[in-house]
Amino acid sequence: FGRQDVAAPGYEAAAAAARAQGFAAVERLAGGRAALFHEGTIAFARAYPDPEPPRRTYARFEGMAGVVARALKRLGVAARVGEVPGEYCPGAYSVNARGRTKLAGIGQRMIRGGAHVGGVLVAAGEGLVADVLDPVYDALGLDWDRRTSGSASAELGREVDPDELIEAMLAELGASHELVPADVDEATAALASELLPAAGEFDRGAVG
């Protein structure tokens, strides 16, 4: 859930609707409205050091949306950037297929000295996204069209594994950046473990 959702009168009912379907209710860092994270999706995020983050807000949105769209095109998806009328978690920098179905959503949060851009990309399971979000959006009093829920699998007519999308994303990023694989250090992992209980427990996935 985004911050607007958490502040909405229907949030408790929306969170209960998510839990009733086996998904934990989690407030995410980047903005927007409710979206679904499950086994057929990938979450991505990029942190940017920036002394004046508001000056480059749209450039960061455009950059991340472009990476996602080009990664999907590598697999043969007719991807483009832009909001689909009636989509869940609407945004000008959503990535869609053919202007008909939403494949990825992108959000951003800025703090002093930096910015965080993150999102979710759907490899498969667009029907599950629609089924879970229907009662959630109803509780929040938000209108949307479940037919706009899409996936790379639905577009390509075959099962697309999330790892395939990850490889495509890395290939696209690697075309313009030097990528250096790294593990999370012990101190960061320990801090994450300490903070996790405050974020809520995860079941199969999370609405976020």
mmCIF file of C-alpha atoms in Angstrom:
data_model
loop_
_atom_site.group_PDB
_atom_site.id
_atom_site.type_symbol
_atom_site.label_atom_id
_atom_site.label_comp_id
_atom_site.label_asym_id
_atom_site.label_seq_id
_atom_site.Cartn_x
_atom_site.Cartn_y
_atom_site.Cartn_z
ATOM 1 C CA PHE A 1 0.000 0.000 0.000
ATOM 2 C CA GLY A 2 1.096 3.578 -0.643
ATOM 3 C CA ARG A 3 0.864 6.363 1.899
ATOM 4 C CA GLN A 4 -2.409 7.632 0.428
ATOM 5 C CA ASP A 5 -3.939 4.203 0.995
ATOM 6 C CA VAL A 6 -2.765 4.016 4.604
ATOM 7 C CA ALA A 7 -4.330 7.419 5.290
ATOM 8 C CA ALA A 8 -7.633 6.519 3.576
ATOM 9 C CA PRO A 9 -10.762 5.747 5.650
ATOM 10 C CA GLY A 10 -11.087 2.306 4.053
ATOM 11 C CA TYR A 11 -7.513 1.193 4.714
ATOM 12 C CA GLU A 12 -8.276 -1.242 7.536
ATOM 13 C CA ALA A 13 -10.932 -2.975 5.440
ATOM 14 C CA ALA A 14 -8.567 -3.043 2.440
ATOM 15 C CA ALA A 15 -5.768 -4.547 4.528
ATOM 16 C CA ALA A 16 -8.181 -7.161 5.874
ATOM 17 C CA ALA A 17 -9.242 -7.999 2.307
ATOM 18 C CA ALA A 18 -5.613 -8.563 1.359
ATOM 19 C CA ARG A 19 -4.944 -10.755 4.391
ATOM 20 C CA ALA A 20 -8.085 -12.788 3.712
ATOM 21 C CA GLN A 21 -6.488 -13.809 0.412
ATOM 22 C CA GLY A 22 -3.143 -14.747 1.966
ATOM 23 C CA PHE A 23 -1.249 -11.504 1.388
ATOM 24 C CA ALA A 24 0.252 -9.300 4.078
ATOM 25 C CA ALA A 25 -0.502 -5.581 4.082
ATOM 26 C CA VAL A 26 2.749 -3.621 3.809
ATOM 27 C CA GLU A 27 3.336 0.112 3.383
ATOM 28 C CA ARG A 28 5.952 0.583 0.676
ATOM 29 C CA LEU A 29 8.656 3.201 0.441
ATOM 30 C CA ALA A 30 7.771 4.658 -2.979
ATOM 31 C CA GLY A 31 4.358 6.287 -3.525
ATOM 32 C CA GLY A 32 1.269 5.343 -5.487
ATOM 33 C CA ARG A 33 -1.781 3.231 -4.706
ATOM 34 C CA ALA A 34 -2.103 -0.456 -3.879
ATOM 35 C CA ALA A 35 -0.321 -2.986 -6.094
ATOM 36 C CA LEU A 36 0.385 -6.683 -5.717
ATOM 37 C CA PHE A 37 3.678 -8.506 -5.266
ATOM 38 C CA HIS A 38 3.587 -12.292 -5.697
ATOM 39 C CA GLU A 39 5.738 -15.175 -6.957
ATOM 40 C CA GLY A 40 5.188 -14.158 -10.577
ATOM 41 C CA THR A 41 6.447 -10.605 -10.115
ATOM 42 C CA ILE A 42 9.811 -8.962 -9.561
ATOM 43 C CA ALA A 43 10.419 -5.928 -7.378
ATOM 44 C CA PHE A 44 13.138 -3.542 -8.468
ATOM 45 C CA ALA A 45 14.638 -0.465 -6.847
ATOM 46 C CA ARG A 46 17.432 1.994 -7.407
ATOM 47 C CA ALA A 47 18.881 4.501 -4.958
ATOM 48 C CA TYR A 48 20.319 7.774 -6.268
ATOM 49 C CA PRO A 49 22.607 10.118 -4.343
ATOM 50 C CA ASP A 50 21.531 13.651 -5.258
ATOM 51 C CA PRO A 51 22.127 16.956 -3.447
ATOM 52 C CA GLU A 52 18.980 18.401 -5.068
ATOM 53 C CA PRO A 53 16.658 15.453 -5.754
ATOM 54 C CA PRO A 54 13.540 17.465 -6.781
ATOM 55 C CA ARG A 55 15.379 18.919 -9.783
ATOM 56 C CA ARG A 56 15.735 15.480 -11.385
ATOM 57 C CA THR A 57 12.429 13.867 -10.413
ATOM 58 C CA TYR A 58 11.135 13.371 -13.948
ATOM 59 C CA ALA A 59 14.534 12.352 -15.315
ATOM 60 C CA ARG A 60 14.682 9.490 -12.786
ATOM 61 C CA PHE A 61 11.141 8.392 -13.656
ATOM 62 C CA GLU A 62 11.907 8.486 -17.371
ATOM 63 C CA GLY A 63 15.164 6.617 -16.906
ATOM 64 C CA MET A 64 13.697 3.739 -14.902
ATOM 65 C CA ALA A 65 10.589 3.433 -17.071
ATOM 66 C CA GLY A 66 12.805 3.332 -20.138
ATOM 67 C CA VAL A 67 14.928 0.523 -18.705
ATOM 68 C CA VAL A 68 11.830 -1.558 -17.944
ATOM 69 C CA ALA A 69 10.253 -0.951 -21.353
ATOM 70 C CA ARG A 70 13.450 -1.785 -23.235
ATOM 71 C CA ALA A 71 13.982 -4.916 -21.130
ATOM 72 C CA LEU A 72 10.487 -6.112 -22.072
ATOM 73 C CA LYS A 73 11.158 -5.331 -25.725
ATOM 74 C CA ARG A 74 14.240 -7.562 -25.544
ATOM 75 C CA LEU A 75 11.825 -10.435 -24.931
ATOM 76 C CA GLY A 76 9.476 -9.396 -27.728
ATOM 77 C CA VAL A 77 6.824 -7.528 -25.734
ATOM 78 C CA ALA A 78 5.298 -4.460 -27.420
ATOM 79 C CA ALA A 79 6.056 -2.328 -24.375
ATOM 80 C CA ARG A 80 5.626 1.419 -24.057
ATOM 81 C CA VAL A 81 5.630 3.988 -21.269
ATOM 82 C CA GLY A 82 2.381 5.613 -20.179
ATOM 83 C CA GLU A 83 -0.754 5.235 -18.103
ATOM 84 C CA VAL A 84 -3.493 2.881 -19.265
ATOM 85 C CA PRO A 85 -7.003 4.253 -18.545
ATOM 86 C CA GLY A 86 -8.472 2.352 -15.605
ATOM 87 C CA GLU A 87 -5.198 0.765 -14.461
ATOM 88 C CA TYR A 88 -4.430 -0.042 -10.835
ATOM 89 C CA CYS A 89 -1.926 2.278 -9.111
ATOM 90 C CA PRO A 90 -2.140 4.728 -12.028
ATOM 91 C CA GLY A 91 0.915 6.693 -13.063
ATOM 92 C CA ALA A 92 2.303 8.534 -16.054
ATOM 93 C CA TYR A 93 5.407 6.320 -15.964
ATOM 94 C CA SER A 94 3.676 2.963 -15.836
ATOM 95 C CA VAL A 95 4.941 0.525 -18.459
ATOM 96 C CA ASN A 96 2.200 -1.065 -20.534
ATOM 97 C CA ALA A 97 1.702 -3.441 -23.439
ATOM 98 C CA ARG A 98 0.116 -2.055 -26.601
ATOM 99 C CA GLY A 99 -1.478 0.743 -24.578
ATOM 100 C CA ARG A 100 -3.937 -1.853 -23.235
ATOM 101 C CA THR A 101 -2.584 -3.627 -20.150
ATOM 102 C CA LYS A 102 -0.292 -2.557 -17.319
ATOM 103 C CA LEU A 103 2.908 -4.576 -16.891
ATOM 104 C CA ALA A 104 4.871 -2.450 -14.426
ATOM 105 C CA GLY A 105 4.374 0.402 -12.008
ATOM 106 C CA ILE A 106 7.065 2.815 -10.841
ATOM 107 C CA GLY A 107 7.130 5.040 -7.763
ATOM 108 C CA GLN A 108 9.607 7.459 -6.264
ATOM 109 C CA ARG A 109 10.449 8.900 -2.872
ATOM 110 C CA MET A 110 12.897 11.687 -2.146
ATOM 111 C CA ILE A 111 14.819 12.523 1.005
ATOM 112 C CA ARG A 112 17.513 15.080 1.705
ATOM 113 C CA GLY A 113 20.533 14.063 -0.348
ATOM 114 C CA GLY A 114 18.953 11.301 -2.386
ATOM 115 C CA ALA A 115 16.031 9.531 -4.003
ATOM 116 C CA HIS A 116 14.622 6.014 -4.228
ATOM 117 C CA VAL A 117 12.882 4.758 -7.369
ATOM 118 C CA GLY A 118 11.203 1.382 -7.206
ATOM 119 C CA GLY A 119 8.466 -0.675 -8.751
ATOM 120 C CA VAL A 120 6.976 -4.044 -9.613
ATOM 121 C CA LEU A 121 7.041 -5.873 -12.949
ATOM 122 C CA VAL A 122 4.603 -8.711 -13.683
ATOM 123 C CA ALA A 123 6.046 -11.774 -15.380
ATOM 124 C CA ALA A 124 2.954 -13.967 -14.880
ATOM 125 C CA GLY A 125 -0.197 -14.171 -12.771
ATOM 126 C CA GLU A 126 -2.102 -11.139 -14.017
ATOM 127 C CA GLY A 127 -5.365 -12.842 -13.020
ATOM 128 C CA LEU A 128 -4.189 -13.170 -9.421
ATOM 129 C CA VAL A 129 -3.321 -9.467 -9.388
ATOM 130 C CA ALA A 130 -6.854 -8.615 -10.511
ATOM 131 C CA ASP A 131 -8.546 -11.032 -8.107
ATOM 132 C CA VAL A 132 -6.687 -9.731 -5.057
ATOM 133 C CA LEU A 133 -6.954 -6.051 -5.948
ATOM 134 C CA ASP A 134 -10.705 -6.136 -6.687
ATOM 135 C CA PRO A 135 -11.810 -6.218 -3.015
ATOM 136 C CA VAL A 136 -8.855 -4.068 -1.943
ATOM 137 C CA TYR A 137 -9.767 -1.256 -4.319
ATOM 138 C CA ASP A 138 -13.437 -1.629 -3.458
ATOM 139 C CA ALA A 139 -12.601 -1.098 0.218
ATOM 140 C CA LEU A 140 -10.489 1.945 -0.638
ATOM 141 C CA GLY A 141 -13.301 3.384 -2.762
ATOM 142 C CA LEU A 142 -11.139 3.394 -5.902
ATOM 143 C CA ASP A 143 -12.357 2.578 -9.406
ATOM 144 C CA TRP A 144 -10.268 0.495 -11.760
ATOM 145 C CA ASP A 145 -10.711 -1.891 -14.688
ATOM 146 C CA ARG A 146 -9.430 -5.408 -13.953
ATOM 147 C CA ARG A 147 -8.961 -5.985 -17.687
ATOM 148 C CA THR A 148 -5.956 -3.650 -17.547
ATOM 149 C CA SER A 149 -4.022 -6.152 -15.398
ATOM 150 C CA GLY A 150 -1.397 -7.677 -17.691
ATOM 151 C CA SER A 151 1.792 -9.736 -17.687
ATOM 152 C CA ALA A 152 4.714 -10.573 -19.943
ATOM 153 C CA SER A 153 3.427 -14.151 -20.129
ATOM 154 C CA ALA A 154 0.035 -13.046 -21.425
ATOM 155 C CA GLU A 155 1.691 -10.863 -24.053
ATOM 156 C CA LEU A 156 4.084 -13.526 -25.317
ATOM 157 C CA GLY A 157 1.694 -16.471 -25.100
ATOM 158 C CA ARG A 158 4.099 -18.521 -23.007
ATOM 159 C CA GLU A 159 5.126 -18.776 -19.380
ATOM 160 C CA VAL A 160 7.734 -16.140 -18.585
ATOM 161 C CA ASP A 161 9.765 -16.856 -15.462
ATOM 162 C CA PRO A 162 10.635 -13.843 -13.281
ATOM 163 C CA ASP A 163 14.317 -14.753 -13.658
ATOM 164 C CA GLU A 164 13.984 -14.167 -17.397
ATOM 165 C CA LEU A 165 12.814 -10.623 -16.753
ATOM 166 C CA ILE A 166 15.608 -10.083 -14.246
ATOM 167 C CA GLU A 167 18.182 -11.126 -16.841
ATOM 168 C CA ALA A 168 16.612 -8.782 -19.394
ATOM 169 C CA MET A 169 16.691 -5.911 -16.895
ATOM 170 C CA LEU A 170 20.337 -6.590 -16.069
ATOM 171 C CA ALA A 171 21.214 -6.777 -19.755
ATOM 172 C CA GLU A 172 19.560 -3.431 -20.379
ATOM 173 C CA LEU A 173 21.250 -1.790 -17.399
ATOM 174 C CA GLY A 174 24.557 -3.350 -18.411
ATOM 175 C CA ALA A 175 24.331 -1.679 -21.799
ATOM 176 C CA SER A 176 24.886 1.726 -20.175
ATOM 177 C CA HIS A 177 26.372 0.964 -16.757
ATOM 178 C CA GLU A 178 29.131 -1.165 -15.310
ATOM 179 C CA LEU A 179 27.348 -3.675 -13.078
ATOM 180 C CA VAL A 180 29.236 -5.039 -10.091
ATOM 181 C CA PRO A 181 27.566 -7.968 -8.292
ATOM 182 C CA ALA A 182 27.683 -7.620 -4.514
ATOM 183 C CA ASP A 183 26.278 -9.310 -1.447
ATOM 184 C CA VAL A 184 24.547 -7.489 1.381
ATOM 185 C CA ASP A 185 27.096 -7.016 4.171
ATOM 186 C CA GLU A 186 26.485 -8.498 7.605
ATOM 187 C CA ALA A 187 25.754 -5.162 9.290
ATOM 188 C CA THR A 188 23.054 -4.282 6.748
ATOM 189 C CA ALA A 189 21.519 -7.765 6.962
ATOM 190 C CA ALA A 190 21.445 -7.528 10.756
ATOM 191 C CA LEU A 191 19.750 -4.121 10.601
ATOM 192 C CA ALA A 192 17.172 -5.459 8.128
ATOM 193 C CA SER A 193 16.387 -8.353 10.476
ATOM 194 C CA GLU A 194 15.975 -5.888 13.330
ATOM 195 C CA LEU A 195 13.607 -3.650 11.349
ATOM 196 C CA LEU A 196 11.568 -6.397 9.633
ATOM 197 C CA PRO A 197 9.103 -6.996 12.503
ATOM 198 C CA ALA A 198 8.088 -3.331 12.340
ATOM 199 C CA ALA A 199 7.223 -3.763 8.655
ATOM 200 C CA GLY A 200 4.850 -6.676 9.269
ATOM 201 C CA GLU A 201 5.168 -10.363 8.576
ATOM 202 C CA PHE A 202 5.078 -11.710 5.023
ATOM 203 C CA ASP A 203 2.823 -14.566 4.000
ATOM 204 C CA ARG A 204 2.802 -15.556 0.303
ATOM 205 C CA GLY A 205 3.658 -12.037 -0.716
ATOM 206 C CA ALA A 206 2.537 -8.522 -0.032
ATOM 207 C CA VAL A 207 0.267 -5.868 -1.343
ATOM 208 C CA GLY A 208 2.508 -2.881 -1.769
#
